[in-house]
Each structure stands twice: as structure tokens, then as C-alpha cells.
Amino acid sequence: MRLIDVVRVSTAVAATRSRLDKIQHLAALIARADPAPDADELSLVVGYLSGIVPQGRTGVGAAALRAARDVAPAAAPQLTLLDVDQAFTAIAALSGAGAGAARVQALRALLARATPEEQAFLVHLLFGELRQGALESVLTDAVARAFAAPAARVRRAVMMAGGLAPVATALARGGTDALDAFGLQVMQPVQPMLADSAVDVSDALQEIRDSGAPATPVLIEYKLDGARIQVHRVGDEVRIFSRALNDVTAALPEVVAAVRRLPARQIVLDGEAIALRPDGSPHPFQTTMRRFGRRLDVERLRVELPMTPFFFDCLHLDGSALIDEPLARRVVVLDDVAGAGLTAPRQQVVTPGEAESFAAAALASGHEGVMMKALDAPYAAGRRGSAWIKVKPARTLDLVILAAEWGSGRRYGWLSNLHLGARDEERGGFVMLGKTFKGLSDEMLAWQTTRLQALEVGRDAYTVYVRPELVAEIAFNDIQESPVYPGRLALRFARVKRYRNDKTAATADTFASVQHLYQQLTGLPAPPR
């Protein structure tokens, strides 16, 4: 398949607001892609349209792209997908002295074979600018249509597989029956279930009940400000995965030891790892994350900063998958196997007063809030919804940094004023919600100046525009209507609470969540866009 075919479909998808038209364009292209192992164009089509380069980090940064972009384009399309894949593989393999210059040379050679529209596509792909919020869900439905498979089964398979490309390839090669292979597999991480936000426990309680039986109890538990972990065990082998599904086993030997002591042969647990002070109160999130940095002296850090696991879900036990069981059943199994010492504090509540008392106890213990969960809900891997709702006293959103402006006065020479964006699941991309320069220490200013310039895609006299990859937790007082921004909403008194290096842009809060929160806070519908 030619690269130009993918580029033209990408352009057509971006040009239409109709979800059905997007799916139709994508499905027609996907159905044409060769899924054979020796070519596997299908994985490349799905990957590129998702904004994913299979090679991962290619080593190509803003400087290399700027140096390579002045090459004259080809007069006519000639590149195939396999040509591009081979070029990316060769570029990613470059290392050592002179690798930077070699990458520029290789990139120039690739771009010289591309037409102007292909050049633009490749540059955006390498910058990560093709990630479009809703595009993954649209692509998933397009794969289902291309291979006449039930969309719900395809979506579930993607959640279990952790990505769309392997599911699409399996469908193309084996038909709908191939989806049966995508279940919960011990030692293969699944996307974590996510939570919506609510203003207070009363609203959370009501929202959960609005989606289920109105009088049933709701589970409430401490919201621990630690690092999300998913732990898999088979016999004595234990593997620990981060929120982003990276293997972090080597960094947490004490968690490995704790899980090995559990009375189970096979188990999959969801929870948090957190650093606690001697009195049992939590260290700040940044302190916990020291254990997830580069490979340092793990044994020394284990003594200086021990990590305690707290589990809140059990997805598999000794050959039995529990992911489709209601939460009420999963926590009973969790208690039986892990006991109170390794489980997050929780109880069942019926009234707002009970929930408020529990939340007050969580805050008094130094934790950041509570989670409220529907007891009848299955584990919805990779999904965010009203079955799980987080409540924190300070209103916060995890937003993506889209750009930053140079500071003045004492902040001269530092990138200071941050442009904040929420993920747009409806139209793709990100919706800007305002700017902030508040909450930044000198250390954070210095760090973000370096980090953001590494993500640079362009600049003018005042602003550096960046790839939408860096996520920050933003505290704010309110949300107000604003004619300044395309989404017609802006955060009031926004300030940086911390950077979320454990999160990716794909897991940032959505604009739909912001609209819903605006309606909760004001009692008014969100303004039309």
C-alpha cells in the first residue's frame, strides 16, 4: 500500500465532522491493507492513523526535523508503507557518535521521496500530532466494520490487548472467532479502569445511583496519592506494570515479595504503591515517584523509601477470570486472598452522611480524597465512566501542555505561562482551557523549560509550541464561560499542582468531563461550541 493512500484518508477524516463518514473512510482503507506476516501493512495503517510509530522512540527531535524539512519534495507519490517502516527502523537503530547527523541525513533521504502532503504527514507523525482523542474509538469501529465484526467485541478485545493493531491483524487473518483469544491473560497487562470526577461525595453517590439501583449501597475507599500498579503472578514469578503498562518490576522488590506471600498460584491485582511516613501518613506523590525513575540503587532506596502496596481490585485468581464479575464479588475475593493489611481502607455506604464521615477520615489520614464505586459494575478496562468516581477537596484536572510562553522579569529566560488543553473525544485533538504561570517553583520552571523545548514543534517571538505529551495536574477554583477559547470554557485561578509523569496525553481528562463539571458547578448547560 502506498503512503499517499493513508495520507489522503487521514486528510478526509480530518475534514469531516461526521463520525459515520470518518468510519466509512477508515474502514475502506483498512479492508485493503495486507495483513500477511511478511508485509503486515494493516498494523502500519492502524498505527499511523492512531499517531503511533511502531518503533517507539526514533531519536528524532525538533532540531533534527527542522534540519531535515528544507529538502525539496518529490513530484509524485512513490513511497510505500513498508518503505516508511524500514526508514523508521533504520533511523531508530542509529546510536553512538555521529548518530544525530546520521538521523538528519536519513530523514532528509526519506522526505526527499515524499510529496508535500506526505512530508507534512510524516513530520506530524514523528511529532505525535496525529493523536486525535476520539480517533482511536473511531478507528476501532472502523476495524469492526472492515471485517464485519461486532463493534462491542472488538472494543473489548482492544481493552484486553492494550492496543488496536494486534486485534485488527487477528481479525483480518482469522475472522471474528479470532477475538476469542483476547481475554485477560496472566502476565499480559490490560488497560486500567479509570474514574470520572465529582464535586463532592453527595454528587458522586447520586451519579452512581442514577446509573443503577437507587437504594443500593456504594463502596467508598481511600483515594491514595501513589503510583497505580497492576501486579501479575504465576507461581513465584511476579511482574508489576505501571499505569502506562510499562514493566516496573525491578523498581519494587518489596511489592514482589509481598505478592509472593499471598495464598495464590495465579493472581492479577490492581492497586497503588505508595511511600508512607513512619506514622503511616503518605509522602507527597513526587516522593513516591522517586522509586520509578531511572535504574538507581534500588536496594538503597528500598531502605530509605520503602513502598507499600494497597490493592483495591482482583481481576484473576487461580484460573478464574473475575473481570466480568461485579465489584462486590471481586472485593470479597480480594479480602480472602490479600487481607486487610494489603487492601485500601473501604466500607459500604448508603447515605451522604456516611460517605462524608468516611471522606473526612481519609483526609485526616493525609490522603487526597475518596473513590466511590458501584458494587454491581464489572471491571471496564481502559474505560472512564460513572461506575468509579473520584472526589477530592481541591478541584483538579489532568491536562496536556500545548504550548508555553517565555517569562519576563524574574522569570526571564524560562518558559513560564502554560497553555492547558483537555482531550477532545468528539472532534479529536485538544481543547484549550486557558493559561497559567502559577504554582511553579524555580525548580519546576527550570525543568519545564528544558523538557518543553525537547518537545518543541515550532515557535514565534513569545511562545514555544510543543507536542501534546506532557501532562500536569491543574488545580482551579471554578470554570467559567469564555468567548476567548474555542470550547467557550476557561478555568478560573488555574495553578500547577504537579506534573504527572506517570500519565500520558491519552489518559488526560476530556473536554466532555470539563463540560459536565461546569454543569455540576453552575447548574447551567455548557455553552455550545
Short mmCIF file of C-alpha atoms in Angstrom, two decimals:
data_model
loop_
_atom_site.label_atom_id
_atom_site.label_comp_id
_atom_site.label_asym_id
_atom_site.label_seq_id
_atom_site.Cartn_x
_atom_site.Cartn_y
_atom_site.Cartn_z
CA MET A 1 0.00 0.00 0.00
CA ARG A 2 1.22 3.50 -0.81
CA LEU A 3 1.77 6.11 1.87
CA ILE A 4 -0.31 8.58 -0.15
CA ASP A 5 -3.38 6.36 0.32
CA VAL A 6 -3.08 6.70 4.10
CA VAL A 7 -2.37 10.42 3.87
CA ARG A 8 -5.46 11.10 1.75
CA VAL A 9 -7.71 9.14 4.09
CA SER A 10 -6.24 10.98 7.07
CA THR A 11 -6.98 14.26 5.33
CA ALA A 12 -10.54 13.20 4.52
CA VAL A 13 -11.15 12.12 8.12
CA ALA A 14 -9.88 15.44 9.44
CA ALA A 15 -12.10 17.33 7.01
CA THR A 16 -15.40 15.78 8.10
CA ARG A 17 -17.25 16.11 11.39
CA SER A 18 -19.49 13.13 10.69
CA ARG A 19 -18.46 10.10 12.73
CA LEU A 20 -20.12 7.78 10.22
CA ASP A 21 -18.21 9.34 7.34
CA LYS A 22 -14.94 9.03 9.28
CA ILE A 23 -15.64 5.35 9.91
CA GLN A 24 -16.51 4.77 6.26
CA HIS A 25 -13.26 6.33 5.00
CA LEU A 26 -11.16 4.41 7.51
CA ALA A 27 -12.91 1.06 7.04
CA ALA A 28 -12.41 1.16 3.27
CA LEU A 29 -8.68 1.73 3.71
CA ILE A 30 -8.29 -0.87 6.48
CA ALA A 31 -10.04 -3.53 4.39
CA ARG A 32 -7.47 -3.01 1.61
CA ALA A 33 -4.39 -3.35 3.82
CA ASP A 34 -2.35 -6.57 3.59
CA PRO A 35 -2.27 -8.38 6.97
CA ALA A 36 0.27 -11.01 5.86
CA PRO A 37 3.16 -11.52 8.35
CA ASP A 38 5.80 -10.70 5.74
CA ALA A 39 4.15 -7.36 4.97
CA ASP A 40 1.62 -6.56 7.71
CA GLU A 41 0.55 -3.29 6.15
CA LEU A 42 -2.52 -3.46 8.36
CA SER A 43 -0.58 -2.87 11.58
CA LEU A 44 1.14 0.09 9.97
CA VAL A 45 -2.14 1.59 8.72
CA VAL A 46 -3.75 1.30 12.14
CA GLY A 47 -0.63 2.52 13.89
CA TYR A 48 -0.01 5.53 11.68
CA LEU A 49 -3.64 6.63 11.75
CA SER A 50 -3.53 6.33 15.54
CA GLY A 51 -0.44 8.55 15.54
CA ILE A 52 1.79 5.66 16.64
CA VAL A 53 5.18 4.81 15.21
CA PRO A 54 5.77 1.07 15.86
CA GLN A 55 9.47 1.70 16.52
CA GLY A 56 8.55 3.86 19.53
CA ARG A 57 11.23 6.45 20.16
CA THR A 58 13.13 7.04 16.92
CA GLY A 59 15.52 9.58 18.39
CA VAL A 60 14.22 12.26 16.01
CA GLY A 61 13.68 15.53 17.86
CA ALA A 62 12.67 19.04 16.91
CA ALA A 63 16.19 20.01 15.89
CA ALA A 64 16.53 17.05 13.51
CA LEU A 65 13.17 17.76 11.92
CA ARG A 66 13.98 21.43 11.46
CA ALA A 67 17.28 20.49 9.83
CA ALA A 68 15.62 17.98 7.50
CA ARG A 69 12.48 19.84 6.45
CA ASP A 70 14.07 22.09 3.85
CA VAL A 71 14.56 19.20 1.43
CA ALA A 72 12.74 19.52 -1.89
CA PRO A 73 9.67 17.22 -2.11
CA ALA A 74 9.08 14.56 -4.72
CA ALA A 75 6.93 15.46 -7.71
CA ALA A 76 4.76 12.33 -7.49
CA PRO A 77 3.91 9.72 -4.82
CA GLN A 78 6.34 6.82 -4.68
CA LEU A 79 6.65 5.75 -1.04
CA THR A 80 5.01 2.58 0.24
CA LEU A 81 4.18 1.93 3.89
CA LEU A 82 6.96 -0.64 4.04
CA ASP A 83 9.42 1.97 2.72
CA VAL A 84 8.49 4.27 5.59
CA ASP A 85 8.63 1.47 8.15
CA GLN A 86 12.08 0.41 7.00
CA ALA A 87 13.32 4.00 7.12
CA PHE A 88 11.96 4.50 10.66
CA THR A 89 13.59 1.23 11.76
CA ALA A 90 16.95 2.30 10.35
CA ILE A 91 16.69 5.75 11.99
CA ALA A 92 15.72 4.28 15.38
CA ALA A 93 18.72 1.91 15.25
CA LEU A 94 21.27 4.74 14.92
CA SER A 95 23.34 5.34 18.05
CA GLY A 96 26.74 6.46 19.22
CA ALA A 97 28.96 9.24 17.94
CA GLY A 98 27.54 10.98 14.89
CA ALA A 99 24.07 9.46 15.33
CA GLY A 100 22.40 12.87 15.34
CA ALA A 101 23.84 13.86 11.98
CA ALA A 102 23.09 10.42 10.58
CA ARG A 103 19.43 10.71 11.65
CA VAL A 104 19.12 14.04 9.87
CA GLN A 105 20.66 12.58 6.73
CA ALA A 106 18.36 9.53 6.82
CA LEU A 107 15.31 11.68 7.47
CA ARG A 108 16.21 14.01 4.60
CA ALA A 109 16.52 10.98 2.30
CA LEU A 110 13.05 9.82 3.33
CA LEU A 111 11.44 13.25 2.97
CA ALA A 112 13.06 13.72 -0.45
CA ARG A 113 11.00 10.76 -1.66
CA ALA A 114 7.75 12.25 -0.28
CA THR A 115 5.31 14.69 -1.86
CA PRO A 116 4.48 17.87 0.10
CA GLU A 117 1.39 16.33 1.69
CA GLU A 118 3.31 13.16 2.54
CA GLN A 119 6.10 15.25 4.06
CA ALA A 120 3.60 17.05 6.29
CA PHE A 121 2.05 13.75 7.36
CA LEU A 122 5.43 12.20 8.25
CA VAL A 123 6.54 15.24 10.24
CA HIS A 124 3.27 15.32 12.19
CA LEU A 125 3.52 11.58 12.78
CA LEU A 126 7.03 11.87 14.21
CA PHE A 127 5.92 14.79 16.39
CA GLY A 128 2.92 12.87 17.71
CA GLU A 129 0.47 15.43 16.32
CA LEU A 130 -1.77 12.84 14.66
CA ARG A 131 -3.18 11.70 18.02
CA GLN A 132 -6.78 12.90 17.95
CA GLY A 133 -8.56 11.87 21.13
CA ALA A 134 -11.62 10.21 19.59
CA LEU A 135 -9.67 8.80 16.66
CA GLU A 136 -8.86 5.56 18.50
CA SER A 137 -12.54 4.86 19.16
CA VAL A 138 -13.43 5.79 15.58
CA LEU A 139 -10.67 3.53 14.29
CA THR A 140 -11.92 0.71 16.48
CA ASP A 141 -15.39 0.98 14.96
CA ALA A 142 -13.81 1.20 11.50
CA VAL A 143 -11.91 -2.05 12.09
CA ALA A 144 -15.16 -3.69 13.18
CA ARG A 145 -16.88 -2.51 10.00
CA ALA A 146 -13.98 -3.51 7.73
CA PHE A 147 -14.12 -7.10 8.94
CA ALA A 148 -17.87 -7.34 9.69
CA ALA A 149 -17.24 -7.94 13.39
CA PRO A 150 -19.45 -6.84 16.31
CA ALA A 151 -18.13 -3.47 17.49
CA ALA A 152 -18.64 -4.32 21.17
CA ARG A 153 -16.49 -7.45 20.85
CA VAL A 154 -13.78 -5.54 19.02
CA ARG A 155 -13.73 -2.83 21.70
CA ARG A 156 -13.42 -5.43 24.45
CA ALA A 157 -10.60 -7.19 22.61
CA VAL A 158 -8.73 -3.87 22.28
CA MET A 159 -9.05 -3.28 26.03
CA MET A 160 -7.62 -6.72 26.73
CA ALA A 161 -4.86 -6.44 24.12
CA GLY A 162 -3.83 -2.94 25.16
CA GLY A 163 -3.91 -1.74 21.54
CA LEU A 164 -5.85 -1.89 18.28
CA ALA A 165 -3.23 -3.15 15.82
CA PRO A 166 -2.99 -6.75 17.10
CA VAL A 167 -6.78 -7.02 17.20
CA ALA A 168 -7.12 -5.75 13.62
CA THR A 169 -4.47 -8.18 12.40
CA ALA A 170 -6.13 -11.11 14.21
CA LEU A 171 -9.49 -10.22 12.67
CA ALA A 172 -8.03 -9.97 9.17
CA ARG A 173 -6.29 -13.33 9.47
CA GLY A 174 -8.80 -15.33 11.50
CA GLY A 175 -12.17 -13.61 11.35
CA THR A 176 -14.45 -12.88 14.27
CA ASP A 177 -13.57 -16.14 16.03
CA ALA A 178 -10.05 -14.77 16.49
CA LEU A 179 -11.41 -12.29 19.03
CA ASP A 180 -11.89 -15.15 21.49
CA ALA A 181 -8.14 -15.14 22.08
CA PHE A 182 -8.26 -11.65 23.58
CA GLY A 183 -9.24 -12.23 27.17
CA LEU A 184 -7.50 -11.45 30.41
CA GLN A 185 -4.16 -13.29 30.30
CA VAL A 186 -1.98 -13.53 33.36
CA MET A 187 1.35 -11.77 32.70
CA GLN A 188 -0.22 -9.65 29.95
CA PRO A 189 -1.32 -6.26 31.36
CA VAL A 190 -4.69 -4.74 30.49
CA GLN A 191 -5.57 -1.09 30.40
CA PRO A 192 -6.59 0.12 33.87
CA MET A 193 -10.16 1.10 34.64
CA LEU A 194 -10.49 4.87 35.05
CA ALA A 195 -12.71 7.16 37.11
CA ASP A 196 -14.82 10.23 36.46
CA SER A 197 -14.72 13.20 38.84
CA ALA A 198 -17.41 14.71 41.06
CA VAL A 199 -17.59 17.89 43.13
CA ASP A 200 -18.44 16.11 46.41
CA VAL A 201 -19.47 12.73 47.78
CA SER A 202 -23.19 13.53 47.61
CA ASP A 203 -22.96 14.21 43.87
CA ALA A 204 -20.88 11.08 43.38
CA LEU A 205 -23.35 8.98 45.32
CA GLN A 206 -26.23 10.33 43.25
CA GLU A 207 -24.43 9.87 39.94
CA ILE A 208 -23.68 6.22 40.69
CA ARG A 209 -27.27 5.61 41.72
CA ASP A 210 -28.65 7.38 38.67
CA SER A 211 -26.94 4.72 36.57
CA GLY A 212 -28.15 1.78 38.70
CA ALA A 213 -30.48 0.75 41.51
CA PRO A 214 -31.31 3.86 43.58
CA ALA A 215 -31.18 2.31 47.06
CA THR A 216 -28.16 0.01 46.88
CA PRO A 217 -25.01 0.62 48.94
CA VAL A 218 -21.98 2.17 47.27
CA LEU A 219 -18.38 1.26 48.00
CA ILE A 220 -16.21 4.13 49.23
CA GLU A 221 -12.46 3.83 49.73
CA TYR A 222 -9.42 5.99 50.36
CA LYS A 223 -8.02 7.62 47.24
CA LEU A 224 -4.30 7.03 47.66
CA ASP A 225 -1.94 9.53 46.05
CA GLY A 226 0.52 6.89 44.93
CA ALA A 227 1.52 5.16 41.71
CA ARG A 228 -1.02 2.92 40.01
CA ILE A 229 0.23 -0.65 39.68
CA GLN A 230 -1.11 -3.82 38.12
CA VAL A 231 0.50 -6.96 39.54
CA HIS A 232 0.55 -10.37 37.84
CA ARG A 233 1.78 -13.56 39.46
CA VAL A 234 2.26 -17.14 38.26
CA GLY A 235 3.89 -19.33 40.87
CA ASP A 236 6.91 -17.43 42.16
CA GLU A 237 7.15 -15.20 39.09
CA VAL A 238 5.76 -11.71 39.72
CA ARG A 239 5.58 -8.84 37.25
CA ILE A 240 4.46 -5.31 38.05
CA PHE A 241 3.14 -2.91 35.43
CA SER A 242 2.63 0.85 35.66
CA ARG A 243 -0.44 2.84 34.64
CA ALA A 244 1.12 3.10 31.16
CA LEU A 245 1.61 -0.71 31.13
CA ASN A 246 5.40 -0.44 31.44
CA ASP A 247 7.16 -3.21 33.35
CA VAL A 248 8.42 -1.70 36.63
CA THR A 249 9.08 -4.97 38.49
CA ALA A 250 12.76 -4.27 39.11
CA ALA A 251 11.96 -1.00 40.90
CA LEU A 252 9.64 -2.57 43.51
CA PRO A 253 11.21 -5.67 45.09
CA GLU A 254 9.21 -5.24 48.32
CA VAL A 255 5.95 -5.38 46.35
CA VAL A 256 7.18 -8.53 44.60
CA ALA A 257 7.93 -10.10 47.99
CA ALA A 258 4.52 -9.13 49.40
CA VAL A 259 2.65 -10.65 46.46
CA ARG A 260 4.69 -13.86 46.60
CA ARG A 261 3.46 -14.37 50.16
CA LEU A 262 -0.20 -14.37 49.11
CA PRO A 263 -2.02 -17.73 49.15
CA ALA A 264 -2.46 -17.94 45.37
CA ARG A 265 -0.86 -19.72 42.41
CA GLN A 266 -2.06 -17.20 39.81
CA ILE A 267 -3.37 -13.74 40.54
CA VAL A 268 -3.86 -10.32 38.93
CA LEU A 269 -4.28 -7.34 41.24
CA ASP A 270 -4.99 -3.65 40.66
CA GLY A 271 -3.83 -1.11 43.20
CA GLU A 272 -1.42 1.62 44.22
CA ALA A 273 2.12 1.63 45.54
CA ILE A 274 2.83 4.47 47.92
CA ALA A 275 5.63 5.66 50.18
CA LEU A 276 4.47 6.10 53.78
CA ARG A 277 5.99 8.00 56.67
CA PRO A 278 6.70 6.18 59.95
CA ASP A 279 3.34 7.38 61.32
CA GLY A 280 1.50 5.83 58.36
CA SER A 281 0.70 9.09 56.58
CA PRO A 282 1.62 9.32 52.89
CA HIS A 283 4.66 11.05 51.48
CA PRO A 284 3.96 13.52 48.64
CA PHE A 285 3.37 12.00 45.24
CA GLN A 286 6.72 13.28 43.94
CA THR A 287 8.49 11.40 46.74
CA THR A 288 6.77 8.15 45.81
CA MET A 289 7.71 8.65 42.16
CA ARG A 290 11.41 8.70 43.05
CA ARG A 291 11.15 4.91 43.08
CA PHE A 292 10.04 4.88 39.44
CA GLY A 293 12.86 6.92 37.94
CA ARG A 294 15.94 5.67 36.22
CA ARG A 295 17.56 2.47 37.44
CA LEU A 296 19.26 3.78 40.54
CA ASP A 297 20.39 1.94 43.66
CA VAL A 298 17.15 0.06 44.23
CA GLU A 299 18.29 -1.64 47.42
CA ARG A 300 19.39 1.66 48.96
CA LEU A 301 16.11 3.34 48.01
CA ARG A 302 14.19 0.34 49.31
CA VAL A 303 15.65 1.05 52.75
CA GLU A 304 15.38 4.83 52.55
CA LEU A 305 11.96 4.98 50.90
CA PRO A 306 10.07 1.69 51.27
CA MET A 307 6.94 1.25 49.20
CA THR A 308 3.70 -0.19 50.50
CA PRO A 309 1.18 -1.76 48.11
CA PHE A 310 -2.54 -1.26 48.63
CA PHE A 311 -4.80 -3.28 46.36
CA PHE A 312 -8.38 -2.38 45.56
CA ASP A 313 -9.31 -4.95 42.90
CA CYS A 314 -8.70 -8.58 41.95
CA LEU A 315 -9.06 -9.42 38.26
CA HIS A 316 -7.97 -13.05 38.25
CA LEU A 317 -7.41 -15.79 40.80
CA ASP A 318 -6.12 -19.33 40.22
CA GLY A 319 -7.52 -19.83 36.74
CA SER A 320 -10.74 -17.88 37.23
CA ALA A 321 -11.11 -14.56 35.40
CA LEU A 322 -13.03 -12.06 37.54
CA ILE A 323 -13.00 -9.09 35.22
CA ASP A 324 -16.67 -9.52 34.28
CA GLU A 325 -17.79 -10.23 37.84
CA PRO A 326 -19.42 -7.39 39.81
CA LEU A 327 -17.17 -5.39 42.10
CA ALA A 328 -19.00 -6.83 45.12
CA ARG A 329 -17.68 -10.27 44.19
CA ARG A 330 -14.18 -9.07 43.32
CA VAL A 331 -13.61 -7.34 46.67
CA VAL A 332 -14.73 -10.45 48.57
CA VAL A 333 -12.12 -12.47 46.66
CA LEU A 334 -9.55 -9.71 47.28
CA ASP A 335 -10.19 -9.74 51.01
CA ASP A 336 -9.89 -13.52 51.15
CA VAL A 337 -6.53 -13.56 49.41
CA ALA A 338 -4.87 -10.29 50.49
CA GLY A 339 -6.40 -9.45 53.87
CA ALA A 340 -6.76 -6.05 55.46
CA GLY A 341 -3.02 -5.29 55.52
CA LEU A 342 -2.72 -5.04 51.73
CA THR A 343 -6.11 -3.59 50.82
CA ALA A 344 -7.15 0.03 50.60
CA PRO A 345 -9.40 1.14 53.51
CA ARG A 346 -13.03 1.00 52.40
CA GLN A 347 -16.61 0.48 53.51
CA GLN A 348 -20.11 0.39 52.06
CA VAL A 349 -22.27 3.49 52.50
CA VAL A 350 -25.89 4.29 51.83
CA THR A 351 -26.37 7.90 52.95
CA PRO A 352 -24.42 11.07 52.09
CA GLY A 353 -23.68 11.48 55.80
CA GLU A 354 -21.94 8.11 55.94
CA ALA A 355 -19.91 9.00 52.85
CA GLU A 356 -18.92 12.40 54.25
CA SER A 357 -17.74 10.86 57.52
CA PHE A 358 -15.59 8.34 55.66
CA ALA A 359 -14.17 11.07 53.40
CA ALA A 360 -13.29 13.18 56.44
CA ALA A 361 -11.38 10.23 57.90
CA ALA A 362 -9.47 9.77 54.64
CA LEU A 363 -8.45 13.44 54.60
CA ALA A 364 -7.48 13.34 58.28
CA SER A 365 -5.17 10.42 57.47
CA GLY A 366 -3.36 12.59 54.92
CA HIS A 367 -4.85 11.04 51.79
CA GLU A 368 -6.15 13.16 48.92
CA GLY A 369 -9.80 12.10 48.89
CA VAL A 370 -12.01 9.11 48.20
CA MET A 371 -13.10 6.84 45.39
CA MET A 372 -16.76 5.85 45.15
CA LYS A 373 -17.66 2.72 43.19
CA ALA A 374 -20.77 0.89 42.04
CA LEU A 375 -20.82 -2.58 43.59
CA ASP A 376 -22.63 -4.12 40.63
CA ALA A 377 -20.15 -2.90 37.98
CA PRO A 378 -17.68 -5.14 36.12
CA TYR A 379 -14.09 -4.06 35.58
CA ALA A 380 -14.20 -1.86 32.47
CA ALA A 381 -10.57 -1.98 31.36
CA GLY A 382 -9.43 1.24 29.73
CA ARG A 383 -12.75 2.99 30.19
CA ARG A 384 -13.79 6.02 32.23
CA GLY A 385 -17.35 6.28 33.49
CA SER A 386 -19.73 6.71 36.40
CA ALA A 387 -19.05 3.26 37.87
CA TRP A 388 -15.95 4.75 39.52
CA ILE A 389 -15.92 8.38 40.66
CA LYS A 390 -13.10 10.23 42.40
CA VAL A 391 -13.78 13.01 44.87
CA LYS A 392 -11.01 15.34 46.00
CA PRO A 393 -11.47 18.56 48.02
CA ALA A 394 -9.45 20.63 45.59
CA ARG A 395 -10.85 20.60 42.07
CA THR A 396 -8.20 19.32 39.75
CA LEU A 397 -7.91 18.16 36.16
CA ASP A 398 -5.10 16.30 34.42
CA LEU A 399 -4.46 18.48 31.35
CA VAL A 400 -2.00 18.44 28.48
CA ILE A 401 0.53 21.21 27.91
CA LEU A 402 0.03 22.58 24.39
CA ALA A 403 2.49 25.49 24.45
CA ALA A 404 4.36 27.78 26.82
CA GLU A 405 5.22 31.48 26.75
CA TRP A 406 8.56 32.97 27.75
CA GLY A 407 8.55 34.66 31.13
CA SER A 408 9.53 38.21 31.95
CA GLY A 409 11.14 39.93 34.91
CA ARG A 410 12.45 37.36 37.39
CA ARG A 411 11.29 34.58 35.06
CA TYR A 412 13.13 35.94 32.01
CA GLY A 413 14.75 33.07 30.12
CA TRP A 414 12.31 30.48 31.44
CA LEU A 415 9.21 29.06 29.79
CA SER A 416 6.51 30.14 32.21
CA ASN A 417 2.92 30.68 31.07
CA LEU A 418 1.49 27.27 30.15
CA HIS A 419 -1.30 26.66 27.63
CA LEU A 420 -3.64 23.99 29.02
CA GLY A 421 -5.68 21.54 26.94
CA ALA A 422 -8.30 18.85 27.59
CA ARG A 423 -8.62 15.82 25.34
CA ASP A 424 -11.37 16.22 22.73
CA GLU A 425 -13.01 12.84 22.22
CA GLU A 426 -15.65 14.27 19.87
CA ARG A 427 -13.53 16.11 17.32
CA GLY A 428 -10.01 14.96 18.06
CA GLY A 429 -7.04 16.91 19.33
CA PHE A 430 -7.22 19.10 22.40
CA VAL A 431 -9.41 21.98 23.60
CA MET A 432 -7.57 24.85 25.24
CA LEU A 433 -8.97 25.86 28.64
CA GLY A 434 -6.71 28.75 29.49
CA LYS A 435 -3.20 29.54 30.65
CA THR A 436 -1.35 29.57 33.95
CA PHE A 437 2.02 30.55 35.35
CA LYS A 438 1.01 29.95 38.98
CA GLY A 439 2.21 27.22 41.29
CA LEU A 440 5.62 26.89 39.64
CA SER A 441 8.73 26.77 41.80
CA ASP A 442 12.11 27.75 40.36
CA GLU A 443 12.97 24.06 40.13
CA MET A 444 9.81 23.34 38.14
CA LEU A 445 10.43 26.34 35.86
CA ALA A 446 13.94 25.15 35.07
CA TRP A 447 12.77 21.59 34.45
CA GLN A 448 9.83 22.50 32.23
CA THR A 449 11.93 24.92 30.17
CA THR A 450 14.25 22.07 29.24
CA ARG A 451 11.52 19.50 28.83
CA LEU A 452 9.21 21.65 26.72
CA GLN A 453 11.97 22.68 24.34
CA ALA A 454 12.68 18.99 23.79
CA LEU A 455 9.03 18.64 22.69
CA GLU A 456 9.07 21.75 20.51
CA VAL A 457 7.27 21.72 17.16
CA GLY A 458 7.54 25.43 16.42
CA ARG A 459 7.78 28.88 17.97
CA ASP A 460 7.21 32.56 17.48
CA ALA A 461 8.66 35.53 19.35
CA TYR A 462 6.79 34.75 22.57
CA THR A 463 5.59 31.16 22.50
CA VAL A 464 7.03 27.67 22.11
CA TYR A 465 4.52 25.16 20.71
CA VAL A 466 5.04 21.57 21.76
CA ARG A 467 3.96 18.03 21.04
CA PRO A 468 0.94 17.27 23.25
CA GLU A 469 2.64 14.74 25.52
CA LEU A 470 3.31 16.37 28.89
CA VAL A 471 0.50 16.08 31.46
CA ALA A 472 0.10 18.31 34.51
CA GLU A 473 -2.38 18.16 37.36
CA ILE A 474 -4.03 21.57 37.39
CA ALA A 475 -5.91 22.87 40.43
CA PHE A 476 -8.55 25.55 39.89
CA ASN A 477 -11.32 27.35 41.71
CA ASP A 478 -14.06 27.36 39.12
CA ILE A 479 -14.97 27.03 35.44
CA GLN A 480 -16.42 30.00 33.62
CA GLU A 481 -17.83 30.68 30.19
CA SER A 482 -15.31 32.41 27.97
CA PRO A 483 -15.53 33.70 24.39
CA VAL A 484 -11.73 33.65 24.16
CA TYR A 485 -11.30 29.90 23.71
CA PRO A 486 -12.88 27.60 21.09
CA GLY A 487 -14.52 25.43 23.74
CA ARG A 488 -16.19 28.51 25.29
CA LEU A 489 -14.96 27.45 28.75
CA ALA A 490 -11.97 28.52 30.82
CA LEU A 491 -10.55 27.61 34.22
CA ARG A 492 -10.54 30.30 36.92
CA PHE A 493 -7.41 30.71 39.05
CA ALA A 494 -5.70 27.72 37.47
CA ARG A 495 -2.41 26.66 39.03
CA VAL A 496 0.02 23.80 38.55
CA LYS A 497 -0.17 21.26 41.33
CA ARG A 498 2.35 18.83 39.87
CA TYR A 499 3.48 17.20 36.68
CA ARG A 500 2.06 13.72 36.04
CA ASN A 501 4.99 11.88 34.51
CA ASP A 502 3.10 8.66 35.19
CA LYS A 503 0.33 9.68 32.77
CA THR A 504 0.18 10.04 29.01
CA ALA A 505 -1.85 12.50 26.97
CA ALA A 506 -4.20 9.67 26.01
CA THR A 507 -5.29 9.37 29.67
CA ALA A 508 -5.72 13.10 30.33
CA ASP A 509 -9.13 14.44 31.29
CA THR A 510 -11.58 15.00 28.46
CA PHE A 511 -13.37 18.18 27.42
CA ALA A 512 -16.66 16.32 27.91
CA SER A 513 -15.71 15.86 31.58
CA VAL A 514 -14.98 19.58 31.84
CA GLN A 515 -18.38 20.41 30.32
CA HIS A 516 -20.08 18.03 32.75
CA LEU A 517 -18.22 19.55 35.71
CA TYR A 518 -19.22 23.05 34.56
CA GLN A 519 -22.85 21.97 34.56
CA GLN A 520 -22.48 20.49 38.06
CA LEU A 521 -20.89 23.66 39.40
CA THR A 522 -23.19 26.21 37.79
CA GLY A 523 -26.44 24.33 37.20
CA LEU A 524 -26.29 25.59 33.59
CA PRO A 525 -25.70 23.64 30.38
CA ALA A 526 -22.25 24.03 28.89
CA PRO A 527 -22.20 26.75 26.20
CA PRO A 528 -22.34 25.49 22.60
CA ARG A 529 -19.03 25.39 20.77
#
